[in-house]
Coordinates of C-alpha atoms and ligand atoms in Angstrom, one line a residue:
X1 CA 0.0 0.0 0.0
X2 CA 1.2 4.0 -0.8
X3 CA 0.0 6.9 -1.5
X4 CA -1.7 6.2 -4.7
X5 CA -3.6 3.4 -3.3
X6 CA -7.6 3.3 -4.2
X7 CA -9.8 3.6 -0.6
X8 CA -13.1 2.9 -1.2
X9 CA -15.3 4.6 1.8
X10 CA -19.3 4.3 2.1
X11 CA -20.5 4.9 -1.6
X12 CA -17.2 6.9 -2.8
X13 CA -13.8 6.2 -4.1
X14 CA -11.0 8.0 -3.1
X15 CA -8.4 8.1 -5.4
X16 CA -5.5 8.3 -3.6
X17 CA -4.6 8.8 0.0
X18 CA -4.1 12.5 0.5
X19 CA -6.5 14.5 2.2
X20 CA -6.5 18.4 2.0
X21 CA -7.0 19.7 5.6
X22 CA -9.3 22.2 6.5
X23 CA -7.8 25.7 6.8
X24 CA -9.3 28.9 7.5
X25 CA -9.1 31.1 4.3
X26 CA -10.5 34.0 6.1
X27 CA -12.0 34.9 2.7
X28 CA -15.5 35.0 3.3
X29 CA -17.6 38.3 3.7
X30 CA -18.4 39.4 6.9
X31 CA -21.9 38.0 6.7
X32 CA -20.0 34.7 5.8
X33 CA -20.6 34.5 2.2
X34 CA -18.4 32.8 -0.5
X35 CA -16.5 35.6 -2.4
X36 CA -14.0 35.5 -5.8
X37 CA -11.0 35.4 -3.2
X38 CA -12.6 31.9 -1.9
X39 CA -13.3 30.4 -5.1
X40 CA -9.9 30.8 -6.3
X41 CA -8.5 30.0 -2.8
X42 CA -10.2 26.1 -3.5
X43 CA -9.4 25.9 -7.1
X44 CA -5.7 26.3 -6.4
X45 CA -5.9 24.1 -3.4
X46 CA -7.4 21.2 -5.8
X47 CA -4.1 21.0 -8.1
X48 CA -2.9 19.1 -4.9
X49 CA -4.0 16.2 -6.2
X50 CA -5.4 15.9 -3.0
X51 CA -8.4 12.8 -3.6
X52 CA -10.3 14.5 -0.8
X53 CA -10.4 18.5 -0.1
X54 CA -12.1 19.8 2.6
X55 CA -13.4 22.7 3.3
X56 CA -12.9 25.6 6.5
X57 CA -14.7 25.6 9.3
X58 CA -18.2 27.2 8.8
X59 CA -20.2 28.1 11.2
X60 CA -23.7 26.7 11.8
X61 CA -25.2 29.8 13.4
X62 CA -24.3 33.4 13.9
X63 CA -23.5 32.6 17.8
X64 CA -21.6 30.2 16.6
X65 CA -18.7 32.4 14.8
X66 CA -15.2 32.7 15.6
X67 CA -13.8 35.2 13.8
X68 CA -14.7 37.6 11.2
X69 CA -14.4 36.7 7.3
X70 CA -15.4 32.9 8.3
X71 CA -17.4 30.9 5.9
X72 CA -20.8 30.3 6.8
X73 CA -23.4 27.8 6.0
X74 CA -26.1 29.2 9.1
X75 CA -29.0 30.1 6.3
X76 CA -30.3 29.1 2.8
X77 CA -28.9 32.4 0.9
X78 CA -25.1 30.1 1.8
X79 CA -26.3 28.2 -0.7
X80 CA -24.7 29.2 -3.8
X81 CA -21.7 29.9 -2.7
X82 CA -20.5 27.1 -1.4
X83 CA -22.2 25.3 -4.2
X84 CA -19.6 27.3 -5.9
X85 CA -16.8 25.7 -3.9
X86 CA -18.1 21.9 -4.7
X87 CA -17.9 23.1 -7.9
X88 CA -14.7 24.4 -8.6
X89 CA -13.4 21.1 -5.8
X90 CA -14.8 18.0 -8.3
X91 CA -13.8 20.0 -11.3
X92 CA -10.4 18.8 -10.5
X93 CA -11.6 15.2 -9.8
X94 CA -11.4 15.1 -6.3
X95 CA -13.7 15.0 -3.6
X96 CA -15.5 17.6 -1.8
X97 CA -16.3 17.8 1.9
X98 CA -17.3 20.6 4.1
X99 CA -16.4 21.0 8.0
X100 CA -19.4 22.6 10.6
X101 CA -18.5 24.4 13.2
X102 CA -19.7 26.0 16.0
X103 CA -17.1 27.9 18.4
X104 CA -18.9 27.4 21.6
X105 CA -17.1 29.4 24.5
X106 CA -14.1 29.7 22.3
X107 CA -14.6 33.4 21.2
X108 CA -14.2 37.1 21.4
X109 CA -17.2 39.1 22.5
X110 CA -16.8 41.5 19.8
X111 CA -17.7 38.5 17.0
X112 CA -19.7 36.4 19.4
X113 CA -21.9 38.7 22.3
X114 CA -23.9 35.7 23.1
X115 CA -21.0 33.0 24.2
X116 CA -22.6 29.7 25.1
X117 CA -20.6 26.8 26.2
X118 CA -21.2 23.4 27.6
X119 CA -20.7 25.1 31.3
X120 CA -20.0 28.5 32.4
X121 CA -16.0 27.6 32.4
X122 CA -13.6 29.4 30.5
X123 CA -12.6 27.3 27.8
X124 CA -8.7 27.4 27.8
X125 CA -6.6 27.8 25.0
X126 CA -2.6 28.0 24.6
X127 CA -2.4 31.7 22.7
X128 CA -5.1 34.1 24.6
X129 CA -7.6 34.4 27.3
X130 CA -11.2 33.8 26.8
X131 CA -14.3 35.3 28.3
X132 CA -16.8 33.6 30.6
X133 CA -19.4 31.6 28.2
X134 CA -23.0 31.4 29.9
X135 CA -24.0 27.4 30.1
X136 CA -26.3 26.4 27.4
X137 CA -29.8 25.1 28.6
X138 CA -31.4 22.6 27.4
X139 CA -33.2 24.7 24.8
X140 CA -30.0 26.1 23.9
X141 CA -28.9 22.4 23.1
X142 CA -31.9 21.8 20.9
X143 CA -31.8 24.8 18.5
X144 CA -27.5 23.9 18.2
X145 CA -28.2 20.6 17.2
X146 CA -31.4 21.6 14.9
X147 CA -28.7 24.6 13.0
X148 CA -26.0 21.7 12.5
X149 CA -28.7 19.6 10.7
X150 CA -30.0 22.5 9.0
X151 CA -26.4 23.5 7.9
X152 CA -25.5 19.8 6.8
X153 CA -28.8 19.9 4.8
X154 CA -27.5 22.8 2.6
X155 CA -23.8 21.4 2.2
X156 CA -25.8 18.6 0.7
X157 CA -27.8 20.7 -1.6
X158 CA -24.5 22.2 -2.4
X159 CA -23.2 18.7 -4.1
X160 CA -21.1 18.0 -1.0
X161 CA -19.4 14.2 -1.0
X162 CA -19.0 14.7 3.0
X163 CA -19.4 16.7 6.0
X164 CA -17.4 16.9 9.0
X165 CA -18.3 17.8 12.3
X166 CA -15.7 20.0 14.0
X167 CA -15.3 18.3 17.7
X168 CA -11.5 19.1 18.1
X169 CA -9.1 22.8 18.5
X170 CA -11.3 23.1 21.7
X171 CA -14.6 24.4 19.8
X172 CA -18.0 24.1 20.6
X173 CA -18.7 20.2 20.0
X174 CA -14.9 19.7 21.6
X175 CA -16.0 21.5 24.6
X176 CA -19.2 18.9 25.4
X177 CA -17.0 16.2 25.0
X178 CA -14.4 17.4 27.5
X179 CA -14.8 16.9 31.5
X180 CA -12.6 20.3 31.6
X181 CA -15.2 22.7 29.9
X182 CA -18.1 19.9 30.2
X183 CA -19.5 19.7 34.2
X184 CA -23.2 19.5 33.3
X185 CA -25.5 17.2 35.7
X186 CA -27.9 16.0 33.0
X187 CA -28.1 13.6 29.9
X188 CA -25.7 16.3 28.1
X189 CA -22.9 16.0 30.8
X190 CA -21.6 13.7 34.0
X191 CA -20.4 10.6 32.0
X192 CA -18.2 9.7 29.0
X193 CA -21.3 8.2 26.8
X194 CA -23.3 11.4 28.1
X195 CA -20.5 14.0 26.9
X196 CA -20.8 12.5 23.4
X197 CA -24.3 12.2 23.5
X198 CA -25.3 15.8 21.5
X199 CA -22.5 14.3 19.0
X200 CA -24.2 11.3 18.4
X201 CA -27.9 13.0 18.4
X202 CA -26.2 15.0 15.5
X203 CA -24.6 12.2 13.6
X204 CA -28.1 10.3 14.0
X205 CA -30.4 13.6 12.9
X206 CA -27.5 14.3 9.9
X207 CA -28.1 10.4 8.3
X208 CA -31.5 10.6 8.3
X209 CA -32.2 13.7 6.8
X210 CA -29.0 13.7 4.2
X211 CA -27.4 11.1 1.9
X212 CA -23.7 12.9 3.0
X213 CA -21.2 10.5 4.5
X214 CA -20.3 11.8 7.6
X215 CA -17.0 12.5 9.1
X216 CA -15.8 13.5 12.8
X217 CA -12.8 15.5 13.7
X218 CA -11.6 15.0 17.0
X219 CA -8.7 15.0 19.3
X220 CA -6.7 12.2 19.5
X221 CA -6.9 13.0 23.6
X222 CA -7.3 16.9 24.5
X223 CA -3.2 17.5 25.3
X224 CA -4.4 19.5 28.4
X225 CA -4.0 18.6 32.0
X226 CA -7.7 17.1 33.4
X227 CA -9.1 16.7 29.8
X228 CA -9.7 14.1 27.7
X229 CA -7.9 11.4 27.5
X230 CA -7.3 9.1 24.2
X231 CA -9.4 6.3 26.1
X232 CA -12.3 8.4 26.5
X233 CA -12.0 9.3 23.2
X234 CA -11.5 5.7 21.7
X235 CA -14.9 5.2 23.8
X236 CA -16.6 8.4 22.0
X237 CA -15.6 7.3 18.7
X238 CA -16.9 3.5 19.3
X239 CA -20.9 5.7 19.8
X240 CA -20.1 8.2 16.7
X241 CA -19.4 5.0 14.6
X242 CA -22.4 3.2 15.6
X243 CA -24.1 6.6 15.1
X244 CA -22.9 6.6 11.1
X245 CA -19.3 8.0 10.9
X246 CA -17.1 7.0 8.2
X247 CA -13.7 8.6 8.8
X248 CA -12.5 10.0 12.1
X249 CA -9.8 12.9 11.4
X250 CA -8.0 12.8 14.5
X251 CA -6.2 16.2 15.2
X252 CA -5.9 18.0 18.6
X253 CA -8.3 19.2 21.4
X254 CA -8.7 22.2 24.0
X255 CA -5.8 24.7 23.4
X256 CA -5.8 24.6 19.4
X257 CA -4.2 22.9 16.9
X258 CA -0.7 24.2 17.0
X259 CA 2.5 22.3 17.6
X260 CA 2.3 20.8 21.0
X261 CA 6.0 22.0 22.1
X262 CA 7.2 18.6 23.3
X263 CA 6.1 17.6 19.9
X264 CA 8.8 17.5 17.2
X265 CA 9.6 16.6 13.2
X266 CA 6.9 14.9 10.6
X267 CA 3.8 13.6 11.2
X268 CA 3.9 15.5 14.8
X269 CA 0.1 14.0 15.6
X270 CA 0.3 11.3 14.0
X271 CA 0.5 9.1 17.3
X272 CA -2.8 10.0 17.9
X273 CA -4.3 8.5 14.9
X274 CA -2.4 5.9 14.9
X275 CA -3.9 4.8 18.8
X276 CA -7.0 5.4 17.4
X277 CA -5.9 2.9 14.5
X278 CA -4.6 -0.3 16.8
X279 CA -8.1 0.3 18.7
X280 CA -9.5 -1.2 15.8
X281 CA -11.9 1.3 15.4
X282 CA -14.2 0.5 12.2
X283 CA -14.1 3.9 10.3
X284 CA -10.9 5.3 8.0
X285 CA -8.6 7.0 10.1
X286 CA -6.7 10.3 8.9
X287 CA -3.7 11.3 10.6
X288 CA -2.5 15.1 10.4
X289 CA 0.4 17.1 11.8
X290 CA 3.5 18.5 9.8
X291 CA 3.1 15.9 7.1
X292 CA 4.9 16.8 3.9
X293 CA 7.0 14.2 2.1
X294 CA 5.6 11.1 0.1
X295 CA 8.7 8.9 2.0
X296 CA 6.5 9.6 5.0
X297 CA 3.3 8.9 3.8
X298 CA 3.7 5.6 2.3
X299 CA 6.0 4.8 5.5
X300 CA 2.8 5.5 7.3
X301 CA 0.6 3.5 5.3
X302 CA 3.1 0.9 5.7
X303 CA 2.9 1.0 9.5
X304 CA -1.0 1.2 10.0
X305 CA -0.7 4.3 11.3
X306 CA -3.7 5.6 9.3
X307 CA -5.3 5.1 6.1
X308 CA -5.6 8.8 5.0
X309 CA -2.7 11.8 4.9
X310 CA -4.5 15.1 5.5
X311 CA -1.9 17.9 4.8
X312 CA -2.3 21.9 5.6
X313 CA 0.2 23.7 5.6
X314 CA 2.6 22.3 2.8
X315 CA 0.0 22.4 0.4
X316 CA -1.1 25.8 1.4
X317 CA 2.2 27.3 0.2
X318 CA 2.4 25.5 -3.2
X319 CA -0.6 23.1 -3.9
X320 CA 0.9 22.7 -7.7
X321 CA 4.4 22.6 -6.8
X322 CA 3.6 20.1 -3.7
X323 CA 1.6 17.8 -6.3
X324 CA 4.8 17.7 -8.3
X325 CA 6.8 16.8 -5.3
X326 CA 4.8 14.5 -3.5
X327 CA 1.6 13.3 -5.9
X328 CA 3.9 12.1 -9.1
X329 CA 4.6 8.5 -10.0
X330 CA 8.5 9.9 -10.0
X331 CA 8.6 11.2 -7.0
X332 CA 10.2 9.8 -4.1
X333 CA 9.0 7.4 -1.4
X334 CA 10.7 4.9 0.5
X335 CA 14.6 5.6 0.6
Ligands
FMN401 C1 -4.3 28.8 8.1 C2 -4.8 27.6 8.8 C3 -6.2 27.5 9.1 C4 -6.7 26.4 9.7 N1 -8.1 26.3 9.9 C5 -8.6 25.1 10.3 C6 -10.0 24.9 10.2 O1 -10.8 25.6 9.7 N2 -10.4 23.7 10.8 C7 -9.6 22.8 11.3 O2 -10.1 21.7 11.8 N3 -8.3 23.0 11.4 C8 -7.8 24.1 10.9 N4 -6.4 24.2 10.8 C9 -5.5 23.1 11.2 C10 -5.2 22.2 10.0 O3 -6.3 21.6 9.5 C11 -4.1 21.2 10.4 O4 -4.6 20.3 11.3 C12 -2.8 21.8 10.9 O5 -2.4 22.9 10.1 C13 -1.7 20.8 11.0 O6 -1.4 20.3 9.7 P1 -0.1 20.8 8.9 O7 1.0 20.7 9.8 O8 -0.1 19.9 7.7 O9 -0.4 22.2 8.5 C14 -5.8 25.3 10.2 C15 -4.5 25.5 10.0 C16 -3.9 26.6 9.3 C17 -2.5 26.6 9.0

């Protein structure tokens, strides 16, 4: 097996095994519509050769945005634009998938007045300090999981291959599945199965309203003292499978997706996916972090350490010049 090997996955083939991750293009308008700059931003990133793009996170719901200049799928006038994106994505061949997101606690006031969180704790993060969310009620729960439907409804209509929930970086869906920034003392919080549970209810609502194969992100453990740890999340992914994943993208939880500084070289998450991988977990497993040579990739493969490379960062600087180096027959793998 390498990095040109065929993975079939629910009813799609991948071509090969690279997997462009989701980045931020901060292109959007500031009422989170597709604009010229994003279009072109997707088209470039598709002469990766990657056989999977995905796109930003996008924001379900108004409450639910980060930053300004995000992409947003929270009403029907999204529609075209990211029908747009698909477009411009499977005009190059590969596949198109879209990631949801709601940020949860982990916002400014100035883009998010109404922060809502799991529990009234300060979600931490590694680069700034947050303000103090207000816990979500019961109600509040409802409507979130009712806009990530709603949203994954239009990424369908859009001519999306796949969606992916956004339950890692510490954001919104990350933050129910954590005991740090999760205390709740109902069916929403107290227990492993219960953090997961508004995960799952989404999954669940998402299959049976859309023919979209559904994806997870999600930490490989959160890499933050008292959080989760890569059991709890072997356990969570075990009820998101039986729920209707297909691939679990494992990245990195509360405090963001940067570097962890005891982390060093290649592939610097990679062990995360790669636990989740000798779990036996029945979904594809994608494994991020730093990757950028094919001699890495297809020693990866080799290993079991995951069945899909997602790469940012190196693609983002050259997507043309990184298909050359990575995605041709000539290039180099094993040395
Ligand atoms: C500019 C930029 C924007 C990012 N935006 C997102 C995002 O929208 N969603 C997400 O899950 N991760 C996001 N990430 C994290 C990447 O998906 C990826 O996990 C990270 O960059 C590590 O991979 P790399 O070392 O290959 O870049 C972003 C990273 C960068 C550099």
């Amino acid at each position: 097996m390498n990095r040109f090997s065929v993975l079939p996955i629910a009813d799609h083939v991948l071509e090969n095994r690279l997997v462009v991750a989701p980045m931020a293009s901060q292109t959007s308008t500031l009422d989170g519509k597709v604009t010229d700059k994003t279009l072109h931003h997707y088209a470039n990133l598709a002469q990766s050769k990657a056989a999977l793009v995905m796109v930003e996170y996008s924001f379900v719901a108004l409450s639910g945005r980060s930053e300004p200049h995000q992409l947003g799928v929270h009403n029907n006038d999204c529609i075209e634009g990211i029908t747009a994106i698909a477009k411009v994505i499977h005009q190059t061949g590969a596949k198109a998938g879209l990631q949801l997101t709601h940020c949860g606690g982990k916002a400014q006031l100035d883009v998010c007045p109404d922060l809502m969180a799991p529990s009234g704790i300060t979600v931490p993060a590694y680069d700034r300090i947050l303000p103090t969310p207000k816990m979500m009620s019961l109600n509040d729960i409802l409507i979130l999981k009712q806009q990530f439907v709603d949203a994954a409804k239009r990424v369908e209509l859009a001519g999306f291959d796949f969606v992916e929930l956004h339950c890692a970086h510490g954001y919104g869906l990350n933050q129910f599945l954590s005991p740090l920034t999760n205390q709740r003392d109902d069916q929403y919080g107290g227990c492993q199965r219960n953090r997961a549970r508004l995960v799952v209810e989404i999954i669940k609502q998402i299959k049976l309203h859309t023919q979209l194969s559904i994806m997870v992100r999600v930490p490989g453990q959160d890499l933050y003292p008292q959080g989760l740890t890569q059991r709890q999340i072997v356990e969570s992914c075990k009820y998101f499978i039986d729920a209707g994943v297909v691939i679990l993208d494992v990245s990195s939880g509360i405090g963001g997706w940067n570097r962890p500084k005891e982390r060093r070289g290649e592939g610097f998450l990679v062990e995360e996916a790669a636990y989740l991988k000798k779990a036996g977990l029945q979904a594809c497993i994608i494994g991020v972090g730093g990757i950028e040579t094919a001699a890495y990739i297809d020693m990866a493969l080799e290993n079991q350490w995951f069945d899909l490379a997602a790469v940012g960062r190196a693609i983002l600087k050259g997507p043309k010049e990184f298909a050359d180096s990575v995605m041709s027959v000539n290039s180099k793998a094993l040395v």
